[in-house]
Coordinates of C-alpha atoms in Angstrom, one line a residue:
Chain F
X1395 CA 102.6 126.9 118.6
X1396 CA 99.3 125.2 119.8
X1397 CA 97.9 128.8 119.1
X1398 CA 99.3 129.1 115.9
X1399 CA 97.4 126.1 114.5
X1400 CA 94.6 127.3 116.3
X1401 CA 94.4 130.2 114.5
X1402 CA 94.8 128.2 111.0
X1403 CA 92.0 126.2 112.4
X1404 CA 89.7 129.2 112.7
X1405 CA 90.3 130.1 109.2
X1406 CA 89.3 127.1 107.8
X1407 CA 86.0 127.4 109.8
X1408 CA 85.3 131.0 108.4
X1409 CA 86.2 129.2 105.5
X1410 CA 84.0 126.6 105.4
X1411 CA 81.3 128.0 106.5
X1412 CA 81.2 130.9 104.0
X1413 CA 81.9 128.0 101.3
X1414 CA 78.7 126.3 102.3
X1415 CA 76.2 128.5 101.2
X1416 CA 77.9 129.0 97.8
X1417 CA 77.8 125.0 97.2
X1418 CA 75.6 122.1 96.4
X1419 CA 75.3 118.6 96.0
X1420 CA 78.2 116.4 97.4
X1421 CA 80.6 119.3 97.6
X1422 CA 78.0 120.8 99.8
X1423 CA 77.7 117.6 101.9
X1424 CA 81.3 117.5 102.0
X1425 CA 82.2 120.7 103.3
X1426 CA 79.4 120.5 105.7
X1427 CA 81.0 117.2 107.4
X1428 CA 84.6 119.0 107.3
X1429 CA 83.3 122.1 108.9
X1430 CA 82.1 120.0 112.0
X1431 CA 85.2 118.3 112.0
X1432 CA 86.9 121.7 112.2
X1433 CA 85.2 122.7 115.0
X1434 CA 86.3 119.5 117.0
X1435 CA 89.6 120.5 115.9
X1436 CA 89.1 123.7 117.1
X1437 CA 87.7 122.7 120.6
X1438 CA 90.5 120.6 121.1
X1439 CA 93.5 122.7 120.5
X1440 CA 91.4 124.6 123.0
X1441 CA 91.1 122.5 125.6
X1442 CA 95.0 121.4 125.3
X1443 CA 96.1 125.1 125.7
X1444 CA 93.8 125.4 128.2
X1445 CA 95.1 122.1 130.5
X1446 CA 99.0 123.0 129.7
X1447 CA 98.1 126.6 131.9
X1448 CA 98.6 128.9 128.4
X1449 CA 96.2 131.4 127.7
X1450 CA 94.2 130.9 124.8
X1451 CA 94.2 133.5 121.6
X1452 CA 91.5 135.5 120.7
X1453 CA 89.9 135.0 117.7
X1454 CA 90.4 137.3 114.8
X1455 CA 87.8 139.9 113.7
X1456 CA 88.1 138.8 109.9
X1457 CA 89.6 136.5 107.6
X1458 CA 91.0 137.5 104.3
X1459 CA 90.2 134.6 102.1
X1460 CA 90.0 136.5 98.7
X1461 CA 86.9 136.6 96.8
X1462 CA 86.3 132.9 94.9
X1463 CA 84.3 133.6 92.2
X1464 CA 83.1 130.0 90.9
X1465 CA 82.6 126.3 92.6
X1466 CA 86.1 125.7 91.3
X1467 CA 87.7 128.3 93.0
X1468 CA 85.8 127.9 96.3
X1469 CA 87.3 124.5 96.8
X1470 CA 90.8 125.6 95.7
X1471 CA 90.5 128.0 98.3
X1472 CA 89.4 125.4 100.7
X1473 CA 92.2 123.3 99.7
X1474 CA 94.7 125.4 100.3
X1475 CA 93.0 126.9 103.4
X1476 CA 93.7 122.8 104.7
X1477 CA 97.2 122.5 102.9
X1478 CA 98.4 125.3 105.6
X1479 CA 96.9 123.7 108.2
X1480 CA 99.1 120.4 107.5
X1481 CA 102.2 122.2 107.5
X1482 CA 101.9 123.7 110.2
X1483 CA 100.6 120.3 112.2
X1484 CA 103.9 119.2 110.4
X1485 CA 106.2 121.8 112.1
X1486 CA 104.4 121.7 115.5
X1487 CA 105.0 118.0 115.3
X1488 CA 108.6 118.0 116.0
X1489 CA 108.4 120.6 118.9
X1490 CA 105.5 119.8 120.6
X1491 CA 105.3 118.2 124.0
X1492 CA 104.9 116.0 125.9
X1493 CA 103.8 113.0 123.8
X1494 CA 100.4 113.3 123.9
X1495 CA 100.1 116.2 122.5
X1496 CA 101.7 115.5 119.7
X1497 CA 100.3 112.4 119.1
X1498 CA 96.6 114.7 119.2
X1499 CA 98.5 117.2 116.6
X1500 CA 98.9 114.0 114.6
X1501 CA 95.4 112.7 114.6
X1502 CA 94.1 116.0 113.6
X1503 CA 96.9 116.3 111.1
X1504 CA 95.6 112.7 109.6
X1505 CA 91.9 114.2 109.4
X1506 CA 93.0 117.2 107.1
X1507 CA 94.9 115.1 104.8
X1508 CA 91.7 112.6 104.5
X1509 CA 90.1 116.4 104.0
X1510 CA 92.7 117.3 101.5
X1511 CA 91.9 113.9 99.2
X1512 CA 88.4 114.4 99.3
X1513 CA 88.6 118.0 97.9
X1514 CA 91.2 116.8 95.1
X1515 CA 88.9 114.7 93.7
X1516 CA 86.5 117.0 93.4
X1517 CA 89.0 119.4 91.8
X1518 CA 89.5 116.5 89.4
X1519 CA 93.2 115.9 90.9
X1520 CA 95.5 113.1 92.0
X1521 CA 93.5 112.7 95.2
X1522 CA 97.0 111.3 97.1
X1523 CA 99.9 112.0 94.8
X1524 CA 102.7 111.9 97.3
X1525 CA 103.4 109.0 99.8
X1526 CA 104.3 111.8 102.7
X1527 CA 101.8 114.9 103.5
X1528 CA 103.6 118.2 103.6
X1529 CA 101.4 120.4 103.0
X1530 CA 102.8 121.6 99.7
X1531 CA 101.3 119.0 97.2
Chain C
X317 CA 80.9 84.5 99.5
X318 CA 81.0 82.7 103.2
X319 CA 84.7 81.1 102.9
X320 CA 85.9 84.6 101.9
X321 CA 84.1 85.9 105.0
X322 CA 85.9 83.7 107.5
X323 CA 89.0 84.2 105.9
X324 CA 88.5 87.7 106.5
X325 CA 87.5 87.1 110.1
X326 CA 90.4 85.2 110.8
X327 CA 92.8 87.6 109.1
X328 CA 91.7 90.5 110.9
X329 CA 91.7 88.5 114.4
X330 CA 95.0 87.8 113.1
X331 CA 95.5 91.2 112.5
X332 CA 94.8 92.3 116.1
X333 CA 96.6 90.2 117.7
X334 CA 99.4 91.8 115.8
X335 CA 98.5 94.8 116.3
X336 CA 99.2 94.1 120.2
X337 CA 102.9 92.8 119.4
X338 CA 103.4 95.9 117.1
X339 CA 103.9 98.6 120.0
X340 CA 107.3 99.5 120.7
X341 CA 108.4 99.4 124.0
X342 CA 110.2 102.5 125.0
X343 CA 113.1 103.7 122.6
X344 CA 113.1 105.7 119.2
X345 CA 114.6 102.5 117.5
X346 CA 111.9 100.7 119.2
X347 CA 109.6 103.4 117.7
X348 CA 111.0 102.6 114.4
X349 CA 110.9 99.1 114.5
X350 CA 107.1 99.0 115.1
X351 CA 106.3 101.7 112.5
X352 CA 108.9 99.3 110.1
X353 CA 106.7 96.3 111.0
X354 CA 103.5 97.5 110.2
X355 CA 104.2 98.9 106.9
X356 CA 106.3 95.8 105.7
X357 CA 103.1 93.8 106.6
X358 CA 101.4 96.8 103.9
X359 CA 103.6 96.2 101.8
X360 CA 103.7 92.3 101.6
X361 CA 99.7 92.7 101.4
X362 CA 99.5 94.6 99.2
X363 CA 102.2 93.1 97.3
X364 CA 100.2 89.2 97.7
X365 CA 96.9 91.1 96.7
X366 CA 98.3 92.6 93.4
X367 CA 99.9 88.9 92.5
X368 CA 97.0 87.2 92.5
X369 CA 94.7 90.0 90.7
X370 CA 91.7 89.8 92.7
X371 CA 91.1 93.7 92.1
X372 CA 89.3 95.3 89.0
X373 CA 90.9 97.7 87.1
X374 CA 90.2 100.7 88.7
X375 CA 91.3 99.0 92.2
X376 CA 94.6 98.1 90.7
X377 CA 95.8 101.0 89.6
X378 CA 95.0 102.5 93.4
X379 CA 97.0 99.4 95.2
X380 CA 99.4 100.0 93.1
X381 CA 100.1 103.5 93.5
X382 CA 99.5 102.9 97.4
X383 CA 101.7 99.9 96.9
X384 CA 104.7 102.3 95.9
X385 CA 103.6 104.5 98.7
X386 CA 104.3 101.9 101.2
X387 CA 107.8 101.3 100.0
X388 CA 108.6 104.9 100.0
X389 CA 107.5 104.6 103.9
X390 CA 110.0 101.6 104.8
X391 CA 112.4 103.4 102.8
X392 CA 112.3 106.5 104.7
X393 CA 111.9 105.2 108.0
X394 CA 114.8 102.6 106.9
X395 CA 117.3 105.6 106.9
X396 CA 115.6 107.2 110.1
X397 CA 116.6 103.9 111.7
X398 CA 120.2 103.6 110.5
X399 CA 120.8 107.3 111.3
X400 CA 120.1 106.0 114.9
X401 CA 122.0 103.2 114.6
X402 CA 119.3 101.1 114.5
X403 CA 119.3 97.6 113.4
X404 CA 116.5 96.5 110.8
X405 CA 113.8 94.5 111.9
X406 CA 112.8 91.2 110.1
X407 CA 110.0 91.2 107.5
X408 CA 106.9 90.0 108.7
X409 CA 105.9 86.9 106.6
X410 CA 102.4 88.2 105.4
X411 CA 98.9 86.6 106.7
X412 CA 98.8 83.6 104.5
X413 CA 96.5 83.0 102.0
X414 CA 95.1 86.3 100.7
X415 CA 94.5 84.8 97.2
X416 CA 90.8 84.1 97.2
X417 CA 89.0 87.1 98.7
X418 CA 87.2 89.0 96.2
X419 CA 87.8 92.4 95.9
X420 CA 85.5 93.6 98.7
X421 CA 87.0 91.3 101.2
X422 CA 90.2 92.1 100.3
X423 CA 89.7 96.0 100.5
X424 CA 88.9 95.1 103.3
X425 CA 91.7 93.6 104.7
X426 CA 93.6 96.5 103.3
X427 CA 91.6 98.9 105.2
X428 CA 92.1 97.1 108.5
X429 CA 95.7 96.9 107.5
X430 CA 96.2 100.8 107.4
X431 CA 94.3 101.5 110.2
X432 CA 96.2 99.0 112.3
X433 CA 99.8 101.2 111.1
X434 CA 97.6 104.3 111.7
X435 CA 97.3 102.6 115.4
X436 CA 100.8 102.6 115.4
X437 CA 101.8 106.0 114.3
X438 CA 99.6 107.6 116.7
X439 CA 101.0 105.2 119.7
X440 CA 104.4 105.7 118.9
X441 CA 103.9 110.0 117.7
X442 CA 103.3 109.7 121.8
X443 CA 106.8 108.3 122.5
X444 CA 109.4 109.5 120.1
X445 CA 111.4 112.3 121.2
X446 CA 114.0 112.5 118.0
X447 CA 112.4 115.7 115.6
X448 CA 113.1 113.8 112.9
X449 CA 111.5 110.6 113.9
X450 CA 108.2 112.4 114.6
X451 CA 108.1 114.6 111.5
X452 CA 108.8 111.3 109.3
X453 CA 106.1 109.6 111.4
X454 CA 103.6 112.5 111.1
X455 CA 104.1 112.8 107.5
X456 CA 103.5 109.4 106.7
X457 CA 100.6 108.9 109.3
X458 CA 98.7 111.8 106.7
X459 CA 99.5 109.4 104.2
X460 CA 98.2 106.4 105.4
X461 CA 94.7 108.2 106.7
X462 CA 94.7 109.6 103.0
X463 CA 94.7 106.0 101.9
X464 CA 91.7 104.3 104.4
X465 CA 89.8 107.6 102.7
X466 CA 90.4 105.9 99.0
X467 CA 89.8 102.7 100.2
X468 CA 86.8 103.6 102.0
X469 CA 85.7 104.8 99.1
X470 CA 85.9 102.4 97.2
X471 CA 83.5 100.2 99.2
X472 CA 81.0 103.3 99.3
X473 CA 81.6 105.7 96.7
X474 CA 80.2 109.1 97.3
X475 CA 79.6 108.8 100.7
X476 CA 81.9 111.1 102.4
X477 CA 80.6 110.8 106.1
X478 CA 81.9 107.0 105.2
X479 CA 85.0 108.3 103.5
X480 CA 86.2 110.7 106.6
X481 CA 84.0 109.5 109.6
X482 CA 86.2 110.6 112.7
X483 CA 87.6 114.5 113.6
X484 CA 90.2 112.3 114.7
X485 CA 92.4 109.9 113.0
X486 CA 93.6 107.1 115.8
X487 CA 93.6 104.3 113.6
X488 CA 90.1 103.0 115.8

């Protein structure tokens, strides 16, 4: 499981970082801050599949993340590139174990929903339109 | 400005020393209880805040949507609790006063408020073992991180490294 979202989290740095280029102002500033936070995320999940003895996934050769063709759709992208990410925090959630790790899945969970909010606004959206996170807002 | 201040000070010491008497101590139902606790004391907050109209416009339409938010959460983790045959904690009585603060303070207060329950979720995410319990928890804690992100922003708009300053939401 721990992989899975692993690999969810490397997408959303391929993600990000192709987004940067292609963005300016706070978007740009934005996206910038989330990508670092990604990589935490990233190093993380690591270093907890790493402690509980599992080997760790490579990373994939390429991501398919279509081919956004305006600042809209860049940030729709990332949106929904975040959105999986929550679900899948959200299903890992009730099997992880022990405690702690779930707990860890939570935090990060927490971080890509404050992510989420920040990239509804700029998509002109309800930035928190549900009192629960799924993932599917 | 200054009597706002102290109030402020004394809430959130207030506020911390609840915090400490919020953990639960070992079961699911004791899981509950504290996740219960903390978002009753949101909801009476927010609830005092609203009544005496310290916020501006735009802040009153988010408290209230965050306000409805927070009912949704004792609601949901009210049936959580009873399908464990769990029985409902009592209310917390609020923090007193909250009347006077001006609308920074008491974003404020509101801030500290969530990130107190965010405290809690991620204790207690640590300790549940019922599926349910956790995906409730986890869903809401996403919730309440979404909201310090509004609030923040409200105190610094624009400034996302403000808005989202941690990779990892603990409630700290």
């Amino acid at each position: 499981m721990l992989n899975g979202v692993l690999a969810l989290e490397r997408r959303a740095i391929a993600a990000y970082t192709a987004a940067i280029p292609l963005l300016e102002g706070h978007n740009r500033r934005a996206a910038t801050e989330f990508l670092r936070q990604e990589l935490l995320h990233a190093g993380r999940l690591i270093a907890l599949i790493t402690a509980t003895g599992g080997p760790v996934a490579p990373r994939a050769l390429s991501y398919n993340l279509g081919e956004p063709k305006d600042t809209r759709q860049i940030l729709l992208l990332l949106h929904e590139v975040e959105q999986a990410q929550i679900a899948a925090y959200l299903d890992g959630v009730q099997r992880l174990s022990p405690g702690q790790i779930r707990a860890a899945a939570g935090s990060i969970l927490a971080d890509d929903a404050q992510h989420v909010s920040v990239l509804r606004a700029a998509l002109g959206m309800q930035p928190v339109p549900s009192a629960f996170v799924s993932g599917g807002e | 400005m200054a009597a706002s201040q102290a109030i402020g000070e004394a809430t959130r010491r207030e506020l911390i020393a609840r915090g400490i008497a919020l953990g639960g101590t070992g079961s699911d139902v004791d899981s509950l209880h504290a996740m219960l606790r903390a978002e009753e004391l949101l909801v009476v907050t927010y609830e005092q805040l609203l009544a005496a109209t310290v916020f501006t416009p735009p802040a009153t339409e988010l408290a209230e949507r965050f306000l409805g938010h927070e009912r949704a959460h004792v609601a949901a983790l009210a049936r959580e609790l009873e399908r464990l045959h769990g029985a409902p904690p009592r209310r917390p009585a609020g923090l007193g006063t909250v009347g006077s603060l001006g609308e920074s303070a008491a974003v404020r207060l509101l801030l500290e408020l969530e990130r107190a329950a965010l405290r809690v979720y991620y204790t207690e995410l640590a300790r549940v073992r019922d599926a349910g319990v956790a995906r409730t928890a986890a869903a809401i804690m996403g919730n309440e991180a979404q909201h310090t992100t509004l609030l923040r922003e409200l105190l610094s708009p624009g400034d996302v490294a403000l808005a989202v300053p941690a990779s990892f939401v603990v409630g700290e």
